[in-house]
GROMACS .gro file of C-alpha atoms in nm:
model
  160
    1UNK     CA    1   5.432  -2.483  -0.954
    2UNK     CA    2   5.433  -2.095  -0.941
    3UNK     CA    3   5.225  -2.093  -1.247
    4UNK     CA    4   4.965  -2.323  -1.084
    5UNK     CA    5   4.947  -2.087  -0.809
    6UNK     CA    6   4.907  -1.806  -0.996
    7UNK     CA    7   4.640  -1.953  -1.230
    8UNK     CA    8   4.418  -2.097  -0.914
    9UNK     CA    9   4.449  -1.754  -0.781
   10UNK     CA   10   4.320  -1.548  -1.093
   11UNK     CA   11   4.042  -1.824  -1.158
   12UNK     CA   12   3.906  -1.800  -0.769
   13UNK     CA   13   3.919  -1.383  -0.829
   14UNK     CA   14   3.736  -1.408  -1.189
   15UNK     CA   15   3.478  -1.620  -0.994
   16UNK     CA   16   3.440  -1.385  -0.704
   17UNK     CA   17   3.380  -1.129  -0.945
   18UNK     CA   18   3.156  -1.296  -1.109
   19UNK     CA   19   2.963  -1.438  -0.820
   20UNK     CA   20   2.955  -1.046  -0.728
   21UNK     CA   21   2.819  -0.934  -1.034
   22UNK     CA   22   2.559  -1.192  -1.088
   23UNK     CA   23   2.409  -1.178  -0.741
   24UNK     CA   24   2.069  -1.018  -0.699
   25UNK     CA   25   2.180  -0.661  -0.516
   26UNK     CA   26   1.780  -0.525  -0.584
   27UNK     CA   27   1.581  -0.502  -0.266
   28UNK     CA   28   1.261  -0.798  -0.246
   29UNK     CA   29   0.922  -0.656  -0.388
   30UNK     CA   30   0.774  -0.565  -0.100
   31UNK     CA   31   0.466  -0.422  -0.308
   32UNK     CA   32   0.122  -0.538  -0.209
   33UNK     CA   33  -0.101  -0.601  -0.472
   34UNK     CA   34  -0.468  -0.446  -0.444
   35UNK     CA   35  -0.784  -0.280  -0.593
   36UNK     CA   36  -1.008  -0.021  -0.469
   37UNK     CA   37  -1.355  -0.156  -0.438
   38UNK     CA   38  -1.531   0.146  -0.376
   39UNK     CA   39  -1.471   0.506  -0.224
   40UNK     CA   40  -1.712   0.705   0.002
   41UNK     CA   41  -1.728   1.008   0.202
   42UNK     CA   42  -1.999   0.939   0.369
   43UNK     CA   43  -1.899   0.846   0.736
   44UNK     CA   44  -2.122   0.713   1.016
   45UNK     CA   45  -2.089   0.864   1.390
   46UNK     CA   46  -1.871   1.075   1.499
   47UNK     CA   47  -1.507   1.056   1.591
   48UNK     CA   48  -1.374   1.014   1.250
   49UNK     CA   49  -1.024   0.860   1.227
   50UNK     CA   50  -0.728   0.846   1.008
   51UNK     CA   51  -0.624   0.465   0.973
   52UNK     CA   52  -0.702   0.085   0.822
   53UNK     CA   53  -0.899  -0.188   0.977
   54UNK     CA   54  -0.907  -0.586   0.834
   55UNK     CA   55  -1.327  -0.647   0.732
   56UNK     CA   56  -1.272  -1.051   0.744
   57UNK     CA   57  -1.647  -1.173   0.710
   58UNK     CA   58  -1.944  -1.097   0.522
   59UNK     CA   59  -2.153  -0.952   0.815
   60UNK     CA   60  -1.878  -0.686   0.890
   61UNK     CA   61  -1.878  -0.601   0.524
   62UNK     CA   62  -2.272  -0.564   0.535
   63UNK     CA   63  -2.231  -0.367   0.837
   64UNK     CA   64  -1.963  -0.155   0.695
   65UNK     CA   65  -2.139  -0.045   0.392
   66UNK     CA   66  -2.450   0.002   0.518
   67UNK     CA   67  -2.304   0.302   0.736
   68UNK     CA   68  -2.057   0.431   0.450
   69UNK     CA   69  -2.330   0.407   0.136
   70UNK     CA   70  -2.114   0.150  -0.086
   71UNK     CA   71  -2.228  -0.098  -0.291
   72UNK     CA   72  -1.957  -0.394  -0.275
   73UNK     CA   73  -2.098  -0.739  -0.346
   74UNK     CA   74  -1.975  -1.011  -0.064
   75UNK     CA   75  -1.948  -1.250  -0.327
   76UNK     CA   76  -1.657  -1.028  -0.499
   77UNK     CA   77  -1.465  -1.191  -0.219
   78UNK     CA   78  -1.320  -1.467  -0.122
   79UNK     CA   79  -1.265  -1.412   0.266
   80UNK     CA   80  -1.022  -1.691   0.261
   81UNK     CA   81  -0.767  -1.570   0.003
   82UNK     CA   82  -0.799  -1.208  -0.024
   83UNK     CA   83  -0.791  -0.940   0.231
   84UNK     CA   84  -1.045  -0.640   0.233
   85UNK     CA   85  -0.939  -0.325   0.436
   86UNK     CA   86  -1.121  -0.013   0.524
   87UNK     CA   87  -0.923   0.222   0.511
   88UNK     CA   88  -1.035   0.595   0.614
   89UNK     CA   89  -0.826   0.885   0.551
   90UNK     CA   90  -0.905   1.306   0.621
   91UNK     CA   91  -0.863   1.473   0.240
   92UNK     CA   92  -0.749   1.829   0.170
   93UNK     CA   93  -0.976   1.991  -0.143
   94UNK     CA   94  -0.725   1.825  -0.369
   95UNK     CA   95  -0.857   1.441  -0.298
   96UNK     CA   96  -0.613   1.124  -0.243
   97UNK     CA   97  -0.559   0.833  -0.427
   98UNK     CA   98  -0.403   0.488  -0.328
   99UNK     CA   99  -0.074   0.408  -0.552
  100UNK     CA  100   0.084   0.125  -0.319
  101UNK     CA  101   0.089  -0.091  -0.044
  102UNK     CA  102   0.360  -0.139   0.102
  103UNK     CA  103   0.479  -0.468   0.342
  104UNK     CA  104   0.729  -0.334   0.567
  105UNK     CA  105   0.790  -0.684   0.741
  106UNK     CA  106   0.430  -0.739   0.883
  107UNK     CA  107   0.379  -0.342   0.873
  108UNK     CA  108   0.146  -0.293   0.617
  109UNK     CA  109   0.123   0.085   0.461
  110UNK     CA  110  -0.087   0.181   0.275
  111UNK     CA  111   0.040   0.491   0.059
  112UNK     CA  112  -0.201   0.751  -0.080
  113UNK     CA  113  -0.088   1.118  -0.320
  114UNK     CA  114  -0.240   1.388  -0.389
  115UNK     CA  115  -0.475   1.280  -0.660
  116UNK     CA  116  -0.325   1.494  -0.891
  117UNK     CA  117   0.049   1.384  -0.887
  118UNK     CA  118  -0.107   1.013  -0.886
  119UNK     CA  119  -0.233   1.088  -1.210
  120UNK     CA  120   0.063   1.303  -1.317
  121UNK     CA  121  -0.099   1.578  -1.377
  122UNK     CA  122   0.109   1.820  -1.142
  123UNK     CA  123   0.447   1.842  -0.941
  124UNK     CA  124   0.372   1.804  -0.565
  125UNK     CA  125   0.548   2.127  -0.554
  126UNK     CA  126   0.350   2.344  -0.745
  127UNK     CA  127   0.014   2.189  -0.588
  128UNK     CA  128  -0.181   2.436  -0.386
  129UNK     CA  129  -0.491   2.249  -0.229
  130UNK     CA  130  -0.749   2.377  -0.031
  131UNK     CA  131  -0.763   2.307   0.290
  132UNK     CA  132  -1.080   2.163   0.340
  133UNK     CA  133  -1.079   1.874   0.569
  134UNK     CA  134  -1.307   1.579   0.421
  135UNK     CA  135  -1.311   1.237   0.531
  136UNK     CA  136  -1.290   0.988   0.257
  137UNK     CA  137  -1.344   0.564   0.326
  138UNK     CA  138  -1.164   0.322   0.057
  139UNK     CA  139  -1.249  -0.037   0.045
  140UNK     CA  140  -0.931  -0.228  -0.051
  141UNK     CA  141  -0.898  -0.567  -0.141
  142UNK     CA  142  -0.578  -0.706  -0.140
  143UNK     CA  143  -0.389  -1.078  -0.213
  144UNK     CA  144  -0.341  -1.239   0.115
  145UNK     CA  145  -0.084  -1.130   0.312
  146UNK     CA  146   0.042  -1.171   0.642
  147UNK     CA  147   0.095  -0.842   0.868
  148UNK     CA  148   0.077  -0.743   1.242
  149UNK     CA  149  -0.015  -0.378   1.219
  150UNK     CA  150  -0.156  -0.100   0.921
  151UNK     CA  151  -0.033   0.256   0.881
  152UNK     CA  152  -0.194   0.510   0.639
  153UNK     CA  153   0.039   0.750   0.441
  154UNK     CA  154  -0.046   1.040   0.251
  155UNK     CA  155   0.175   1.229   0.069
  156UNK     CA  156   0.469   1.067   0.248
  157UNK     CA  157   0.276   1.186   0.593
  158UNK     CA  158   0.186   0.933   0.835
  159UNK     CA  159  -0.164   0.987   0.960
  160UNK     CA  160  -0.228   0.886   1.264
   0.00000   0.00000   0.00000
């Protein structure tokens, strides 16, 4: 009977180990997938501001890139399974680029670096960038996605 015990006990251990080792410890992709349309730094008005705002029609678009100078074709997208974003973001003389979105659990952020660390040129370290403030406009589509608010991020910064 002892050895019964003793052989139930080591089999429900070799399966809790097991069960340990084989469970899925990663964190869920929370990566957004997406491609920049266009770029400009052409901004209309005044007032510029740091941040991301949902085009969801055509007429918006049209509206949109009339006053920024881009030419993005409405039929590039489908307004019921993609998302576009504008997203508008103040530059130093070194230029940003977007390498992720992120979904924070409805909080979508969008991540931009120093375009020369994006493209691995440099060490954000040893970067010394002008400080010339330029406004720059991206046009970001993304898959569809389900969020409740958009923050921009550059260089780990949140812009506000």
């Amino acid at each position: 009977m002892n050895k019964k015990i003793l052989f139930n006990s080591l089999l429900g251990l070799m399966l809790l180990f097991l069960a340990g080792c084989s469970g899925d410890d990663s964190e869920p992709d929370t990566d957004v997938e997406f491609e920049v349309l266009d770029r400009s730094q052409t901004v209309a008005g005044e007032g510029f501001q740091n941040g991301a705002e949902l085009i969801h029609d055509e007429d918006l678009l049209r509206t949109s890139a009339e006053a920024s100078g881009v030419d993005i074709d409405a039929d590039d997208i489908d307004f019921e399974e993609e998302l576009l974003f504008e997203v508008s973001i103040t530059e130093n003389g070194c230029g940003f680029s977007l390498v992720s979105i992120e979904d924070d659990d409805g909080l979508l952020k969008f991540m931009f670096e120093l375009t020369p660390v994006a493209a691995g040129e440099a060490d954000p370290d040893d970067i010394a960038c002008t400080e010339v403030a330029n406004p720059a406009v991206f046009y970001v589509k993304t898959e569809s996605v389900d969020f409740h608010n958009l923050d921009v991020y550059g260089s780990d910064m949140k812009y506000e």
